[in-house]
CSV table of C-alpha atoms and ligand atoms in Angstrom, one decimal:
chain,number,residue,atom,x,y,z
R,1,UNK,CA,168.6,151.4,42.8
R,2,UNK,CA,171.1,152.2,45.6
R,3,UNK,CA,173.6,149.5,46.5
R,4,UNK,CA,176.1,149.7,49.4
R,5,UNK,CA,179.3,147.7,49.3
R,6,UNK,CA,180.5,147.1,52.9
R,7,UNK,CA,183.4,145.1,54.3
R,8,UNK,CA,182.5,142.4,56.9
R,9,UNK,CA,185.9,141.9,58.4
R,10,UNK,CA,188.8,144.3,59.3
R,11,UNK,CA,189.1,145.9,55.9
R,12,UNK,CA,191.0,144.9,52.7
R,13,UNK,CA,188.3,142.4,51.9
R,14,UNK,CA,188.4,143.3,48.2
R,15,UNK,CA,185.6,145.8,48.1
R,16,UNK,CA,187.4,147.9,45.5
R,17,UNK,CA,187.2,145.1,43.0
R,18,UNK,CA,183.5,144.6,43.6
R,19,UNK,CA,182.7,148.3,43.3
R,20,UNK,CA,184.7,148.5,40.1
R,21,UNK,CA,182.9,145.5,38.6
R,22,UNK,CA,179.4,146.9,39.5
R,23,UNK,CA,180.3,150.5,38.5
R,24,UNK,CA,180.2,149.5,34.8
R,25,UNK,CA,176.4,150.1,35.0
R,26,UNK,CA,176.4,152.8,37.7
R,27,UNK,CA,175.7,156.5,37.3
R,28,UNK,CA,177.5,157.3,40.6
R,29,UNK,CA,179.9,155.7,43.0
R,30,UNK,CA,180.0,157.6,46.3
R,31,UNK,CA,182.6,157.0,49.1
R,32,UNK,CA,180.7,157.5,52.3
R,33,UNK,CA,183.3,157.3,55.0
R,34,UNK,CA,187.0,157.5,55.9
R,35,UNK,CA,189.8,159.3,54.1
R,36,UNK,CA,193.2,158.7,52.8
R,37,UNK,CA,193.9,156.1,55.4
R,38,UNK,CA,193.2,153.0,53.3
R,39,UNK,CA,193.3,152.0,49.7
R,40,UNK,CA,191.2,150.0,47.3
R,41,UNK,CA,193.1,148.1,44.6
R,42,UNK,CA,191.6,147.4,41.2
R,43,UNK,CA,193.4,145.4,38.5
R,44,UNK,CA,192.3,146.1,34.9
R,45,UNK,CA,193.8,145.5,31.4
R,46,UNK,CA,195.7,148.8,32.0
R,47,UNK,CA,197.4,147.4,35.1
R,48,UNK,CA,197.0,147.9,38.9
R,49,UNK,CA,195.3,151.0,40.3
R,50,UNK,CA,195.5,151.8,44.0
R,51,UNK,CA,192.8,154.3,44.9
R,52,UNK,CA,193.0,156.2,48.2
R,53,UNK,CA,190.3,158.8,48.2
R,54,UNK,CA,188.9,158.7,44.7
R,55,UNK,CA,186.0,156.2,44.5
R,56,UNK,CA,186.5,153.0,42.4
R,57,UNK,CA,184.1,154.0,39.7
R,58,UNK,CA,186.7,156.3,38.2
R,59,UNK,CA,188.0,153.5,36.0
R,60,UNK,CA,184.7,153.5,34.1
R,61,UNK,CA,184.1,156.3,31.6
R,62,UNK,CA,180.7,157.8,32.3
R,63,UNK,CA,180.5,156.9,35.9
R,64,UNK,CA,180.6,159.9,38.2
R,65,UNK,CA,182.4,159.6,41.5
R,66,UNK,CA,181.6,161.6,44.6
R,67,UNK,CA,183.7,162.0,47.6
R,68,UNK,CA,180.9,162.1,50.1
R,69,UNK,CA,180.0,164.3,53.1
R,70,UNK,CA,180.9,161.4,55.4
R,71,UNK,CA,184.6,161.6,54.4
R,72,UNK,CA,187.5,163.6,55.7
R,73,UNK,CA,189.4,164.6,52.7
R,74,UNK,CA,193.1,165.5,52.4
R,75,UNK,CA,193.0,168.1,49.7
R,76,UNK,CA,196.7,168.0,48.7
R,77,UNK,CA,196.5,164.2,48.6
R,78,UNK,CA,193.4,164.3,46.5
R,79,UNK,CA,195.0,166.6,43.9
R,80,UNK,CA,198.1,164.3,43.8
R,81,UNK,CA,195.9,161.2,43.3
R,82,UNK,CA,193.9,162.9,40.5
R,83,UNK,CA,197.1,164.0,38.8
R,84,UNK,CA,198.5,160.4,39.1
R,85,UNK,CA,195.3,159.0,37.5
R,86,UNK,CA,195.3,161.6,34.7
R,87,UNK,CA,199.0,160.8,34.0
R,88,UNK,CA,197.9,157.2,33.4
R,89,UNK,CA,195.2,158.3,31.0
R,90,UNK,CA,192.2,158.0,33.4
R,91,UNK,CA,189.6,160.7,32.8
R,92,UNK,CA,188.9,162.2,36.2
R,93,UNK,CA,186.4,164.9,35.0
R,94,UNK,CA,183.6,163.0,36.7
R,95,UNK,CA,185.2,163.1,40.2
R,96,UNK,CA,183.2,165.4,42.5
R,97,UNK,CA,183.6,166.5,46.1
R,98,UNK,CA,180.8,167.2,48.5
R,99,UNK,CA,181.0,170.8,49.7
R,100,UNK,CA,180.2,169.4,53.2
R,101,UNK,CA,183.1,166.9,53.4
R,102,UNK,CA,185.6,167.9,56.1
R,103,UNK,CA,189.2,168.7,55.3
R,104,UNK,CA,192.2,167.0,56.8
R,105,UNK,CA,194.7,169.7,57.6
R,106,UNK,CA,198.4,169.5,58.6
R,107,UNK,CA,197.8,169.8,62.3
R,108,UNK,CA,195.5,166.8,62.2
R,109,UNK,CA,198.4,164.6,61.0
R,110,UNK,CA,200.7,166.1,63.6
R,111,UNK,CA,198.1,165.4,66.3
R,112,UNK,CA,197.7,161.9,65.0
R,113,UNK,CA,201.5,161.3,65.4
R,114,UNK,CA,201.5,163.1,68.8
R,115,UNK,CA,198.6,161.0,70.1
R,116,UNK,CA,200.3,157.7,69.0
R,117,UNK,CA,203.5,158.8,70.6
R,118,UNK,CA,201.7,159.7,73.8
R,119,UNK,CA,200.1,156.2,73.9
R,120,UNK,CA,203.5,154.6,74.4
R,121,UNK,CA,203.1,150.9,74.4
R,122,UNK,CA,199.4,151.1,73.8
R,123,UNK,CA,199.5,152.4,70.3
R,124,UNK,CA,196.6,151.9,67.9
R,125,UNK,CA,198.9,151.7,64.9
R,126,UNK,CA,197.0,154.3,63.0
R,127,UNK,CA,198.1,155.2,59.5
R,128,UNK,CA,199.1,158.7,60.7
R,129,UNK,CA,196.9,160.3,58.0
R,130,UNK,CA,195.2,162.6,60.5
R,131,UNK,CA,191.8,160.8,60.1
R,132,UNK,CA,190.9,160.5,63.8
R,133,UNK,CA,191.8,164.1,64.7
R,134,UNK,CA,189.9,165.4,61.7
R,135,UNK,CA,186.7,163.5,62.7
R,136,UNK,CA,187.3,164.7,66.3
R,137,UNK,CA,187.3,168.3,65.1
R,138,UNK,CA,184.2,167.7,63.0
R,139,UNK,CA,182.4,166.4,66.1
R,140,UNK,CA,183.8,169.3,68.2
R,141,UNK,CA,182.5,171.7,65.6
R,142,UNK,CA,185.9,173.2,64.8
R,143,UNK,CA,186.3,171.6,61.4
R,144,UNK,CA,186.8,173.2,58.0
R,145,UNK,CA,184.8,171.9,55.1
R,146,UNK,CA,185.6,171.6,51.4
R,147,UNK,CA,183.0,174.3,50.6
R,148,UNK,CA,184.7,176.7,52.9
R,149,UNK,CA,187.6,176.8,50.4
R,150,UNK,CA,185.4,178.9,48.1
R,151,UNK,CA,184.6,181.4,50.7
R,152,UNK,CA,187.7,183.5,50.1
R,153,UNK,CA,186.6,186.3,52.3
R,154,UNK,CA,185.6,184.1,55.2
R,155,UNK,CA,188.3,181.4,55.1
R,156,UNK,CA,191.1,183.3,57.0
R,157,UNK,CA,188.8,184.0,59.9
R,158,UNK,CA,187.4,180.4,59.9
R,159,UNK,CA,190.9,178.9,59.9
R,160,UNK,CA,192.1,181.3,62.5
R,161,UNK,CA,189.0,180.4,64.7
R,162,UNK,CA,189.5,176.7,64.2
R,163,UNK,CA,193.2,177.0,65.0
R,164,UNK,CA,192.5,179.3,68.0
R,165,UNK,CA,190.0,176.8,69.4
R,166,UNK,CA,192.4,174.0,69.0
R,167,UNK,CA,195.1,176.1,70.7
R,168,UNK,CA,192.8,176.6,73.7
R,169,UNK,CA,192.5,172.9,74.2
R,170,UNK,CA,195.1,171.1,76.3
R,171,UNK,CA,197.0,168.1,74.9
R,172,UNK,CA,200.0,167.2,72.8
R,173,UNK,CA,200.0,168.5,69.3
R,174,UNK,CA,196.6,170.3,69.4
R,175,UNK,CA,197.8,173.9,68.8
R,176,UNK,CA,199.0,174.5,65.2
R,177,UNK,CA,202.7,175.3,65.1
R,178,UNK,CA,203.8,178.9,64.3
R,179,UNK,CA,203.1,179.8,60.7
R,180,UNK,CA,201.0,176.8,60.0
R,181,UNK,CA,197.7,178.7,59.6
R,182,UNK,CA,199.4,181.1,57.1
R,183,UNK,CA,200.8,178.1,55.2
R,184,UNK,CA,197.4,176.5,55.0
R,185,UNK,CA,195.9,179.7,53.8
R,186,UNK,CA,198.5,180.0,51.1
R,187,UNK,CA,197.8,176.4,50.0
R,188,UNK,CA,194.1,176.9,50.3
R,189,UNK,CA,194.0,179.3,47.3
R,190,UNK,CA,195.5,176.7,45.1
R,191,UNK,CA,193.2,173.9,46.5
R,192,UNK,CA,190.2,176.1,45.9
R,193,UNK,CA,191.1,176.9,42.3
R,194,UNK,CA,191.7,173.2,41.6
R,195,UNK,CA,188.8,171.8,43.4
R,196,UNK,CA,186.1,174.5,42.7
R,197,UNK,CA,184.8,172.8,39.5
R,198,UNK,CA,184.4,169.5,41.4
R,199,UNK,CA,182.5,170.9,44.4
R,200,UNK,CA,178.9,170.0,44.5
R,201,UNK,CA,175.8,170.0,46.8
R,202,UNK,CA,175.4,166.2,47.2
R,203,UNK,CA,171.7,166.1,48.1
R,204,UNK,CA,170.0,167.5,45.0
R,205,UNK,CA,172.6,165.7,42.8
R,206,UNK,CA,172.1,162.2,44.2
R,207,UNK,CA,168.4,162.9,44.9
R,208,UNK,CA,167.6,163.4,41.2
R,209,UNK,CA,169.7,160.4,40.2
R,210,UNK,CA,168.0,158.2,42.8
R,211,UNK,CA,164.5,159.4,41.9
R,212,UNK,CA,165.1,158.8,38.2
R,213,UNK,CA,166.1,155.2,39.0
R,214,UNK,CA,169.8,155.4,38.2
R,215,UNK,CA,172.2,153.0,39.7
R,216,UNK,CA,174.1,154.5,42.7
R,217,UNK,CA,176.8,152.5,44.5
R,218,UNK,CA,177.9,153.5,48.0
R,219,UNK,CA,181.5,152.5,48.6
R,220,UNK,CA,182.6,151.7,52.2
R,221,UNK,CA,186.1,152.0,53.6
R,222,UNK,CA,187.5,149.5,56.0
R,223,UNK,CA,185.2,146.8,57.5
R,224,UNK,CA,182.5,146.5,60.1
R,225,UNK,CA,184.9,145.2,62.7
R,226,UNK,CA,186.7,148.6,62.5
R,227,UNK,CA,183.4,150.5,62.8
R,228,UNK,CA,183.6,153.3,65.4
R,229,UNK,CA,180.6,152.0,67.4
R,230,UNK,CA,180.5,148.3,66.7
R,231,UNK,CA,184.1,147.3,65.9
R,232,UNK,CA,186.9,146.4,68.2
R,233,UNK,CA,187.0,149.8,69.9
R,234,UNK,CA,189.4,151.5,70.4
R,235,UNK,CA,191.2,149.6,67.6
R,236,UNK,CA,188.7,151.0,65.1
R,237,UNK,CA,188.6,153.8,62.5
R,238,UNK,CA,187.0,157.1,63.5
R,239,UNK,CA,183.9,156.7,61.3
R,240,UNK,CA,181.1,154.2,60.7
R,241,UNK,CA,181.8,151.5,58.2
R,242,UNK,CA,178.3,150.0,58.3
R,243,UNK,CA,175.7,150.4,55.6
R,244,UNK,CA,173.6,152.2,58.3
R,245,UNK,CA,176.0,155.1,57.7
R,246,UNK,CA,176.2,154.7,54.0
R,247,UNK,CA,173.1,156.7,53.1
R,248,UNK,CA,174.0,159.4,55.7
R,249,UNK,CA,177.6,159.8,54.6
R,250,UNK,CA,176.5,160.0,50.9
R,251,UNK,CA,173.4,162.2,51.3
R,252,UNK,CA,170.5,159.9,50.7
R,253,UNK,CA,167.6,158.8,52.9
R,254,UNK,CA,168.3,155.7,54.9
R,255,UNK,CA,165.5,153.8,53.2
R,256,UNK,CA,167.1,154.4,49.7
R,257,UNK,CA,169.6,151.6,50.3
R,258,UNK,CA,167.9,148.4,49.0
R,259,UNK,CA,170.9,146.2,48.3
R,260,UNK,CA,173.9,145.7,50.7
R,261,UNK,CA,176.8,143.6,49.4
R,262,UNK,CA,178.8,142.3,52.3
R,263,UNK,CA,182.3,141.6,51.1
R,264,UNK,CA,184.4,139.0,53.0
R,265,UNK,CA,187.5,137.0,52.3
R,266,UNK,CA,187.4,133.3,52.7
R,267,UNK,CA,190.1,133.8,55.4
R,268,UNK,CA,190.8,136.8,57.5
R,269,UNK,CA,193.6,139.4,57.9
R,270,UNK,CA,194.3,142.3,60.2
R,271,UNK,CA,196.8,145.1,60.2
R,272,UNK,CA,197.8,147.2,63.2
R,273,UNK,CA,197.1,146.7,66.8
R,274,UNK,CA,193.9,145.1,68.3
R,275,UNK,CA,192.3,141.7,68.8
R,276,UNK,CA,192.3,139.0,66.2
R,277,UNK,CA,190.6,135.9,67.6
R,278,UNK,CA,191.2,133.6,64.6
R,279,UNK,CA,194.8,134.6,64.0
R,280,UNK,CA,196.6,131.6,62.5
R,281,UNK,CA,200.0,130.2,63.4
R,282,UNK,CA,203.0,131.8,61.6
R,283,UNK,CA,203.2,129.2,58.8
R,284,UNK,CA,199.6,129.7,57.7
R,285,UNK,CA,199.8,133.4,58.2
R,286,UNK,CA,202.9,133.5,56.0
R,287,UNK,CA,201.1,131.5,53.3
R,288,UNK,CA,198.2,133.9,53.3
R,289,UNK,CA,200.4,136.9,53.3
R,290,UNK,CA,202.6,135.8,50.4
R,291,UNK,CA,199.9,134.1,48.2
R,292,UNK,CA,197.3,136.7,49.0
R,293,UNK,CA,199.8,139.6,48.7
R,294,UNK,CA,198.5,140.8,52.0
R,295,UNK,CA,200.4,144.1,52.3
R,296,UNK,CA,198.5,147.4,53.0
R,297,UNK,CA,197.6,149.3,49.8
R,298,UNK,CA,198.3,152.7,51.4
R,299,UNK,CA,201.1,151.9,53.9
R,300,UNK,CA,202.7,148.7,52.6
R,301,UNK,CA,202.4,147.2,56.1
R,302,UNK,CA,202.3,143.4,56.2
R,303,UNK,CA,198.9,142.1,57.2
R,304,UNK,CA,198.6,139.3,59.7
R,305,UNK,CA,196.7,136.2,58.4
R,306,UNK,CA,194.0,134.1,60.1
R,307,UNK,CA,191.1,131.9,59.5
R,308,UNK,CA,187.6,132.9,58.4
R,309,UNK,CA,185.8,134.1,61.6
R,310,UNK,CA,182.2,133.2,61.2
R,311,UNK,CA,181.3,134.7,64.6
R,312,UNK,CA,182.5,138.2,63.5
R,313,UNK,CA,181.2,137.8,59.9
R,314,UNK,CA,177.7,136.9,61.0
R,315,UNK,CA,177.6,139.8,63.4
R,316,UNK,CA,178.9,142.1,60.7
R,317,UNK,CA,176.5,140.9,58.1
R,318,UNK,CA,173.6,141.3,60.5
R,319,UNK,CA,174.5,144.8,61.7
R,320,UNK,CA,175.1,146.1,58.2
R,321,UNK,CA,172.0,144.4,56.8
R,322,UNK,CA,173.8,142.5,54.1
R,323,UNK,CA,171.4,141.2,51.5
R,324,UNK,CA,174.1,139.2,49.8
R,325,UNK,CA,177.7,138.1,50.2
R,326,UNK,CA,180.7,138.5,47.9
R,327,UNK,CA,183.3,136.0,49.0
R,328,UNK,CA,186.8,136.9,47.8
R,329,UNK,CA,190.3,135.4,47.5
R,330,UNK,CA,189.3,131.7,47.4
R,331,UNK,CA,192.3,131.2,45.0
R,332,UNK,CA,194.7,132.1,47.9
R,333,UNK,CA,193.6,128.9,49.7
R,334,UNK,CA,194.3,126.6,46.7
R,335,UNK,CA,196.9,124.0,47.7
R,336,UNK,CA,196.2,124.1,51.5
R,337,UNK,CA,195.6,120.5,52.7
R,338,UNK,CA,192.9,121.7,55.2
R,339,UNK,CA,191.1,124.9,55.9
R,340,UNK,CA,189.7,126.0,59.2
R,341,UNK,CA,186.6,128.1,60.0
R,342,UNK,CA,186.1,129.7,63.4
R,343,UNK,CA,182.5,128.9,64.3
R,344,UNK,CA,182.3,130.0,68.0
R,345,UNK,CA,184.4,131.4,70.9
R,346,UNK,CA,185.1,129.4,74.1
R,347,UNK,CA,184.8,131.8,77.0
R,348,UNK,CA,185.9,131.4,80.6
R,349,UNK,CA,183.8,129.2,83.0
R,350,UNK,CA,182.9,126.8,80.2
R,351,UNK,CA,180.7,129.2,78.3
R,352,UNK,CA,180.6,129.3,74.5
R,353,UNK,CA,179.4,132.3,72.4
R,354,UNK,CA,178.6,132.9,68.8
R,355,UNK,CA,178.4,136.7,69.2
R,356,UNK,CA,181.6,138.9,69.5
R,357,UNK,CA,181.7,140.3,73.1
R,358,UNK,CA,183.1,143.8,73.9
R,359,UNK,CA,186.9,144.1,74.0
R,360,UNK,CA,187.6,143.3,77.6
R,361,UNK,CA,185.9,139.9,77.3
R,362,UNK,CA,187.2,139.3,73.7
R,363,UNK,CA,190.7,139.0,75.1
R,364,UNK,CA,189.6,135.8,76.9
R,365,UNK,CA,187.9,134.3,73.8
R,366,UNK,CA,189.4,131.1,72.4
R,367,UNK,CA,188.3,130.2,68.8
R,368,UNK,CA,186.4,127.0,68.2
R,369,UNK,CA,187.3,125.7,64.7
R,370,UNK,CA,185.8,123.3,62.3
R,371,UNK,CA,188.1,121.9,59.6
R,372,UNK,CA,187.3,121.5,55.9
R,373,UNK,CA,189.3,119.6,53.2
R,374,UNK,CA,191.2,121.8,50.7
R,375,UNK,CA,191.7,121.5,47.0
R,376,UNK,CA,194.7,121.6,44.8
R,377,UNK,CA,193.6,123.2,41.5
R,378,UNK,CA,194.7,126.5,39.9
R,379,UNK,CA,191.5,128.6,39.8
R,380,UNK,CA,192.9,131.5,37.7
R,381,UNK,CA,191.3,130.6,34.4
R,382,UNK,CA,187.9,129.4,35.8
R,383,UNK,CA,185.0,131.6,34.8
R,384,UNK,CA,181.9,129.6,35.9
R,385,UNK,CA,180.9,128.2,39.3
R,386,UNK,CA,180.5,124.6,38.0
R,387,UNK,CA,184.2,124.4,37.1
R,388,UNK,CA,185.3,125.1,40.7
R,389,UNK,CA,186.6,122.2,42.7
R,390,UNK,CA,183.8,120.6,44.8
R,391,UNK,CA,185.6,121.4,48.1
R,392,UNK,CA,185.9,125.1,47.1
R,393,UNK,CA,182.2,125.2,46.4
R,394,UNK,CA,181.5,123.5,49.8
R,395,UNK,CA,183.6,126.1,51.6
R,396,UNK,CA,181.7,129.0,50.0
R,397,UNK,CA,178.4,127.4,50.9
R,398,UNK,CA,179.5,126.8,54.5
R,399,UNK,CA,180.5,130.5,54.7
R,400,UNK,CA,177.1,131.5,53.5
R,401,UNK,CA,175.4,129.1,55.9
R,402,UNK,CA,177.3,130.4,58.9
R,403,UNK,CA,176.9,134.0,57.9
R,404,UNK,CA,173.2,133.5,57.2
R,405,UNK,CA,173.4,135.5,54.0
R,406,UNK,CA,173.3,134.1,50.4
R,407,UNK,CA,176.4,134.4,48.3
R,408,UNK,CA,176.0,136.1,44.9
R,409,UNK,CA,179.6,136.7,43.8
R,410,UNK,CA,182.8,134.8,44.3
R,411,UNK,CA,186.2,136.3,43.5
R,412,UNK,CA,189.1,134.0,42.5
R,413,UNK,CA,191.8,136.4,41.5
R,414,UNK,CA,192.8,140.1,41.6
R,415,UNK,CA,191.8,140.8,38.0
R,416,UNK,CA,188.5,142.3,37.1
R,417,UNK,CA,187.5,139.2,35.1
R,418,UNK,CA,188.2,136.7,37.9
R,419,UNK,CA,184.7,137.0,39.4
R,420,UNK,CA,182.0,134.3,39.4
R,421,UNK,CA,178.3,134.7,39.6
R,422,UNK,CA,177.0,132.3,42.3
T,1,GDP,P1,189.5,146.8,49.7
T,1,GDP,O1,190.1,148.0,50.5
T,1,GDP,O2,188.5,146.1,50.5
T,1,GDP,O3,189.2,147.2,48.3
T,1,GDP,O4,190.7,145.8,49.6
T,1,GDP,P2,192.2,146.1,49.1
T,1,GDP,O5,192.2,146.5,47.7
T,1,GDP,O6,192.9,146.9,50.1
T,1,GDP,O7,192.8,144.6,49.2
T,1,GDP,C1,192.4,143.6,48.5
T,1,GDP,C2,193.6,143.0,47.7
T,1,GDP,O8,193.3,141.8,47.2
T,1,GDP,C3,193.9,143.8,46.5
T,1,GDP,O9,195.3,143.7,46.3
T,1,GDP,C4,193.2,143.2,45.3
T,1,GDP,O10,193.8,143.4,44.1
T,1,GDP,C5,193.3,141.8,45.8
T,1,GDP,N1,192.1,140.9,45.4
T,1,GDP,C6,190.8,141.2,45.4
T,1,GDP,N2,190.0,140.1,45.1
T,1,GDP,C7,190.9,139.1,45.0
T,1,GDP,C8,190.8,137.7,44.8
T,1,GDP,O11,189.7,137.2,44.6
T,1,GDP,N3,192.0,137.0,44.7
T,1,GDP,C9,193.2,137.5,44.9
T,1,GDP,N4,194.2,136.7,44.8
T,1,GDP,N5,193.3,138.8,45.1
T,1,GDP,C10,192.2,139.6,45.2
């Protein structure tokens, strides 16, 4: 069975915790998009683990983890992350890298910074990890892939060609600086030696696991509202977060994905520039940030808090084909006298919509809220649904109703164990 775990908001929904929980019985966890620009946080008995490129199954012995073809991988960052995990006693021997995954190289990071600077006041607030430029090179067919590292004879020419093509293109930061190609080549030998045992051809590997009925989890990065095609473009990531891309980015047929877990917080957060229709007033945003520890796992940036946006969540659940919901961070709302849910947007000329419009119209959208009563109990020790305060149950049920997808899991704390079957 193949299960995709997809964020329904703007990222940071708590996907990592879900993947970790389900990876216990999985043969493979495959990251299908993105790179080192975001992190998943998993809290176990051994403490807190922040994973950037390595899939969340790594904390379960026996689960193999594949960095999929749909990723753009920073090789030096990956080796550092693996070393950090090993230093904490995590066995990383099951971490594999698709030979078709593209590499993020130093000039991609420089171009990322140059593009942000060139945007002036219109910055996208990227993480400056080179993700967008690496995907751009992939699409422009001047990328270098992980498997190329093993082609010792061909790599210098391939890098020189990639660098030369970039040099021929106009624009800030596109041409590699003097000596940069040589530096990458020197590093590439070490990357190749370290990564060679992990390089695999994803299609036969996953194909045989799938055909023999093994559990495969496809782990998404960011959320649907940052999807390159269907998110708040241009305030999006440079890959597709949707489950529609999960099979493609992993190396499975699209029809293999039978279960799609849409992960959403019971409120909303955003980091970086871009629209946020249900952004809350500073007092509420501060509450959510402090109690929810809403700081970026990779960059430490403070996230802005807001109310659950059912308009965006229903759209995201529909587009990603969510078969079930995992609602997270209910505990963060404990103690709030009342909780709001955005159910529609008021638009100019008296119109109301329950579908997110494209960006130029979204700027004019005013959220329409309904208000629900809060609860005052500490949820941290609760382990069954029937012990939850009635108002918390009602809120979860309302989220399911508005999203039009049944809830299967509810998360009430960062720890692995704080997860309720619904
Ligand atoms: P991801 O990228 O979707 O995996 O999300 P992140 O890991 O970036 O952010 C989620 C944060 O919330 C992490 O710090 C998690 O440890 C934490 N978290 C996950 N689920 C819960 C929950 O139910 N309650 C609380 N309080 N924290 C949670």
